[in-house]
């Protein structure tokens, strides 16, 4: 069964392609998207890190409170706080949500944006810090000293390049809970090495040549280390009853940002892949456009290639979440999404 997540909005719902024309937004609509994702049968939601958008930790906490079954992945950059602080927040959220929280680290952020929030770490040091961040977070999370009252000499100690912890570790009610699944991304050697050593799921994006080569590089690195890391793919979709309807929707949004010149189909890559999503306000350039059956077949191709986590997105979010649940998911993953008759 493939895991399907929905990327939540961080700056309005994306009804219009041009940002200045997006009128809907705010936490009221955000909660509707979260509710819709759970009702539609998705496995969870991703609260993205966006320096100009809603704070992902607040969104994730609200999503965990508003749902009963959905996994919630919070994306944040390691300079958000110390790994001990991030772990303390997360262990509390795990207690309140029966272990439904996951992490996605935004490691390779824009350098100017990093400096704007006071982060001086750059280049390959970002990945070294991320590795140490995860090492420390897991260390304090999994350390349950005995006896609980004996702090000194029984906890987690580390003297690293970025963090120093003496006698750390969660005790009592904060111990014994599952560590969040760690989602990572990137295609550089440093990014793949970080996932191979510390990740649970590595999330790729589509490329003109397809993501298969990137996946092979990850498999080679994890094979050298002796770990297994699941592969994910984050991809926007425009799916409708017919292919023509889907392209008509893409064309309407395309003409908002490109009123003149070639039409949307000029960026078609074949197999329903389209390379114009970034111009419509998506973080990814390449996504899928087509009928529900066409998009579902391509999602099945990804699953057969080895991607067992798919992060979908679509604008406007509320409507597209319902479309995905009602018309797309059971076609893309019939074994996992079709209700079975239960013998009484």
XYZ file of C-alpha atoms in Angstrom:
344
model
C 0.000 0.000 0.000
C 1.327 3.402 -0.994
C 1.271 6.184 1.588
C -0.492 9.288 0.267
C -0.008 12.653 1.957
C -1.353 16.102 1.068
C 0.813 19.217 1.176
C -1.092 21.856 3.156
C -1.282 25.488 2.016
C 0.950 28.012 3.746
C -0.146 31.219 1.968
C -3.788 30.991 1.001
C -5.497 28.217 -0.921
C -4.069 28.953 -4.367
C -7.382 29.481 -6.150
C -5.645 31.913 -8.477
C -2.226 31.467 -10.071
C -1.087 35.014 -9.374
C -0.342 35.440 -5.636
C -1.878 38.925 -5.443
C -5.219 37.496 -6.609
C -5.470 34.812 -3.955
C -8.219 35.933 -1.628
C -9.084 32.864 0.402
C -6.827 31.730 3.193
C -6.358 31.784 6.943
C -6.833 29.113 9.559
C -10.525 28.620 8.808
C -9.820 27.377 5.313
C -6.686 25.583 6.501
C -8.714 23.503 8.940
C -11.166 22.696 6.149
C -8.285 21.337 4.064
C -7.068 19.255 7.015
C -10.561 17.875 7.633
C -11.014 17.185 3.917
C -7.743 15.271 3.724
C -8.786 12.925 6.515
C -12.313 12.494 5.152
C -10.938 11.851 1.662
C -8.913 8.912 2.923
C -5.423 10.315 2.625
C -2.911 8.921 5.091
C -1.771 12.297 6.352
C -0.758 15.863 5.646
C 2.497 17.773 5.344
C 2.751 21.148 7.094
C 5.430 22.812 4.927
C 8.136 25.159 6.090
C 7.615 28.517 4.385
C 9.518 31.609 5.566
C 6.699 33.833 4.277
C 3.842 31.556 5.280
C 2.158 30.120 8.354
C 4.405 28.638 11.068
C 4.536 24.922 10.343
C 4.711 23.834 14.004
C 1.489 25.692 14.813
C -0.203 24.248 11.731
C 0.965 20.733 12.626
C -0.296 21.031 16.186
C -3.675 22.209 14.945
C -3.812 19.378 12.420
C -3.075 16.742 15.067
C -5.803 18.146 17.269
C -8.330 18.329 14.427
C -7.829 14.733 13.211
C -8.070 11.252 14.643
C -6.185 9.104 12.167
C -4.036 11.287 9.903
C -0.281 11.369 10.203
C 1.038 14.930 10.334
C 4.503 15.717 9.028
C 5.949 19.028 10.232
C 8.654 20.537 8.050
C 11.170 22.777 9.776
C 14.786 23.852 9.452
C 17.308 22.696 12.077
C 18.034 26.270 13.172
C 14.460 26.429 14.466
C 15.806 25.577 17.918
C 17.990 23.082 19.704
C 17.336 19.403 18.978
C 16.425 18.935 22.635
C 13.747 21.628 22.369
C 12.377 20.191 19.108
C 12.312 16.734 20.678
C 10.553 18.013 23.809
C 7.839 19.681 21.715
C 7.487 16.552 19.610
C 7.276 14.075 22.447
C 4.434 16.152 23.867
C 2.644 16.126 20.511
C 3.197 12.372 20.281
C 1.548 11.878 23.662
C -1.447 13.970 22.640
C -1.849 12.376 19.205
C -1.077 8.703 19.858
C 2.191 8.908 17.923
C 1.012 10.485 14.648
C 3.740 13.154 14.270
C 6.561 13.011 11.721
C 9.464 15.333 10.936
C 10.688 16.706 7.637
C 13.902 18.699 7.866
C 14.346 21.618 5.470
C 18.134 21.508 5.355
C 19.238 23.251 2.168
C 17.290 26.516 2.474
C 18.066 29.729 0.621
C 21.155 31.410 2.095
C 19.641 34.910 2.142
C 16.530 33.560 3.858
C 18.688 31.747 6.404
C 20.580 34.931 7.248
C 17.294 36.817 7.617
C 16.429 34.561 10.578
C 19.929 34.708 12.063
C 21.298 31.412 10.757
C 24.968 31.670 9.723
C 25.526 28.004 8.896
C 25.933 27.487 5.151
C 27.083 25.003 2.526
C 27.961 21.456 3.502
C 27.908 22.470 7.186
C 24.123 22.529 6.974
C 24.122 18.786 6.431
C 26.689 18.197 9.160
C 24.482 20.172 11.543
C 21.371 18.279 10.442
C 23.093 14.952 11.108
C 24.139 16.118 14.557
C 20.655 17.534 15.182
C 19.065 14.139 14.504
C 21.715 12.296 16.529
C 21.107 14.492 19.569
C 17.325 14.412 19.200
C 17.284 10.620 19.067
C 19.790 10.447 21.911
C 17.729 12.438 24.394
C 14.513 10.822 23.179
C 15.652 7.252 23.693
C 17.523 7.771 26.940
C 15.470 6.892 30.009
C 17.842 6.929 32.977
C 17.209 4.687 35.946
C 16.478 5.747 38.575
C 14.476 8.693 37.210
C 15.637 10.954 40.015
C 19.318 10.287 39.338
C 20.151 12.904 36.737
C 23.917 13.144 36.942
C 25.854 10.518 35.051
C 22.858 8.516 33.845
C 21.672 10.566 30.870
C 22.699 11.285 27.295
C 25.969 13.162 26.774
C 27.396 14.581 23.566
C 30.043 17.186 22.775
C 29.517 17.989 19.112
C 30.459 20.702 16.659
C 27.049 22.342 16.950
C 25.439 21.033 20.159
C 26.653 20.099 23.640
C 24.380 18.086 25.903
C 25.219 16.863 29.400
C 22.986 14.335 31.143
C 20.112 14.815 28.739
C 17.163 12.517 28.295
C 13.415 12.410 28.805
C 12.079 10.818 31.951
C 8.752 9.726 33.289
C 5.752 10.560 31.099
C 8.015 11.818 28.305
C 9.776 8.481 27.834
C 8.846 5.436 25.811
C 7.057 7.159 22.918
C 7.871 6.566 19.215
C 10.382 8.928 17.640
C 8.871 10.823 14.673
C 9.510 9.291 11.273
C 12.165 11.450 9.597
C 11.494 12.665 6.052
C 14.398 14.226 4.158
C 14.945 15.493 0.625
C 17.549 16.683 -1.862
C 19.684 15.127 -4.593
C 23.195 16.254 -3.661
C 25.688 13.692 -2.307
C 25.396 15.358 1.116
C 21.601 15.072 1.058
C 21.635 11.415 0.044
C 24.250 10.603 2.668
C 22.176 12.308 5.375
C 19.147 10.214 4.441
C 21.177 7.039 4.192
C 22.442 7.524 7.744
C 19.522 9.199 9.500
C 16.363 9.229 7.372
C 13.300 7.033 7.252
C 11.831 8.432 4.011
C 13.674 10.385 1.309
C 11.330 12.576 -0.753
C 12.286 13.385 -4.347
C 10.676 15.622 -6.951
C 10.091 14.848 -10.624
C 12.756 15.741 -13.169
C 12.674 15.916 -16.982
C 14.392 12.508 -17.137
C 12.281 11.024 -14.350
C 13.277 10.313 -10.730
C 14.588 6.799 -11.312
C 18.266 7.775 -11.497
C 17.998 9.743 -8.258
C 16.358 6.765 -6.564
C 19.157 4.488 -7.758
C 21.730 6.835 -6.213
C 19.914 6.671 -2.872
C 19.706 2.882 -3.027
C 23.430 2.670 -3.734
C 24.280 4.874 -0.751
C 21.981 3.070 1.680
C 23.395 -0.237 0.465
C 26.894 0.897 1.374
C 25.768 1.830 4.881
C 23.454 -1.123 5.398
C 20.230 0.753 6.091
C 16.834 0.761 4.382
C 15.264 4.135 3.560
C 11.864 4.403 1.927
C 11.498 6.598 -1.155
C 8.884 9.291 -1.624
C 7.865 11.639 -4.411
C 6.279 15.081 -4.021
C 4.200 15.984 -7.028
C 1.399 18.466 -7.874
C -1.572 17.241 -9.901
C -4.390 18.612 -12.029
C -6.799 15.719 -12.585
C -10.301 15.861 -14.066
C -12.891 13.538 -15.631
C -11.291 13.950 -19.048
C -7.843 14.916 -20.274
C -9.281 17.952 -22.088
C -10.892 19.223 -18.865
C -7.595 18.897 -17.010
C -5.683 20.798 -19.702
C -8.384 23.457 -19.810
C -7.857 24.035 -16.079
C -4.079 24.192 -16.544
C -4.515 26.623 -19.442
C -6.775 28.966 -17.442
C -4.194 29.263 -14.682
C -1.346 29.437 -17.171
C -2.896 32.448 -18.926
C -3.030 34.332 -15.633
C 0.760 34.400 -15.523
C 1.486 34.038 -19.259
C -1.293 35.922 -21.089
C 0.696 35.928 -24.324
C 2.843 33.418 -26.134
C 2.671 29.595 -26.288
C -0.008 27.776 -24.330
C 0.345 25.469 -21.349
C 0.781 22.350 -23.480
C 4.071 23.740 -24.785
C 5.657 22.527 -21.507
C 4.244 18.983 -21.720
C 6.920 16.319 -21.174
C 4.906 13.222 -22.037
C 3.241 10.615 -19.794
C 0.983 13.373 -18.461
C 3.945 15.240 -16.966
C 3.891 19.022 -17.233
C 6.747 21.410 -16.382
C 4.821 24.593 -15.595
C 3.652 24.099 -12.030
C 6.283 26.357 -10.466
C 4.920 29.299 -12.468
C 1.497 28.668 -10.910
C 2.817 28.988 -7.354
C 3.882 25.410 -6.626
C 7.319 24.627 -5.145
C 7.860 21.947 -7.806
C 8.150 22.572 -11.540
C 6.960 19.165 -12.791
C 3.656 17.511 -11.982
C 0.837 15.569 -13.607
C -2.031 16.807 -15.798
C -4.690 14.485 -17.197
C -7.808 12.472 -16.564
C -8.188 10.638 -13.289
C -7.322 7.370 -15.043
C -4.213 8.859 -16.694
C -2.891 10.440 -13.508
C -3.628 7.260 -11.544
C -1.660 5.161 -14.042
C 1.363 7.426 -13.722
C 1.140 7.275 -9.922
C 1.133 3.487 -10.248
C 4.274 3.738 -12.380
C 5.956 5.676 -9.582
C 4.869 3.068 -7.039
C 6.180 0.251 -9.229
C 9.500 2.106 -9.547
C 9.894 2.061 -5.772
C 8.212 5.208 -4.461
C 5.911 4.143 -1.641
C 5.175 7.645 -0.293
C 3.477 10.207 -2.537
C 2.980 13.816 -1.420
C 0.219 15.342 -3.545
C -0.749 18.984 -3.896
C -3.325 20.907 -5.884
C -4.900 24.353 -6.052
C -7.408 25.265 -4.712
C -6.688 22.873 -1.883
C -10.137 22.098 -0.489
C -11.632 21.202 -3.866
C -8.571 19.268 -5.023
C -8.333 17.216 -1.827
C -11.942 16.075 -2.322
C -11.285 15.272 -5.985
C -8.260 13.194 -5.041
C -10.218 11.245 -2.456
C -13.355 10.709 -4.537
C -11.886 10.047 -7.969
C -8.124 9.429 -7.874
C -6.812 7.451 -4.912
C -8.865 4.305 -5.392
C -7.726 4.172 -9.030
C -4.069 4.732 -8.136
C -4.044 2.285 -5.218
C -7.064 -0.029 -5.542
C -5.743 -2.668 -3.161
C -5.180 -0.167 -0.371
C -8.128 2.178 -0.945
C -11.056 -0.110 -1.764
C -13.336 -1.000 1.136
C -13.490 -4.708 1.862
C -16.563 -6.557 3.067
C -16.141 -7.550 6.702
C -17.563 -10.879 7.818
C -19.685 -10.535 10.939
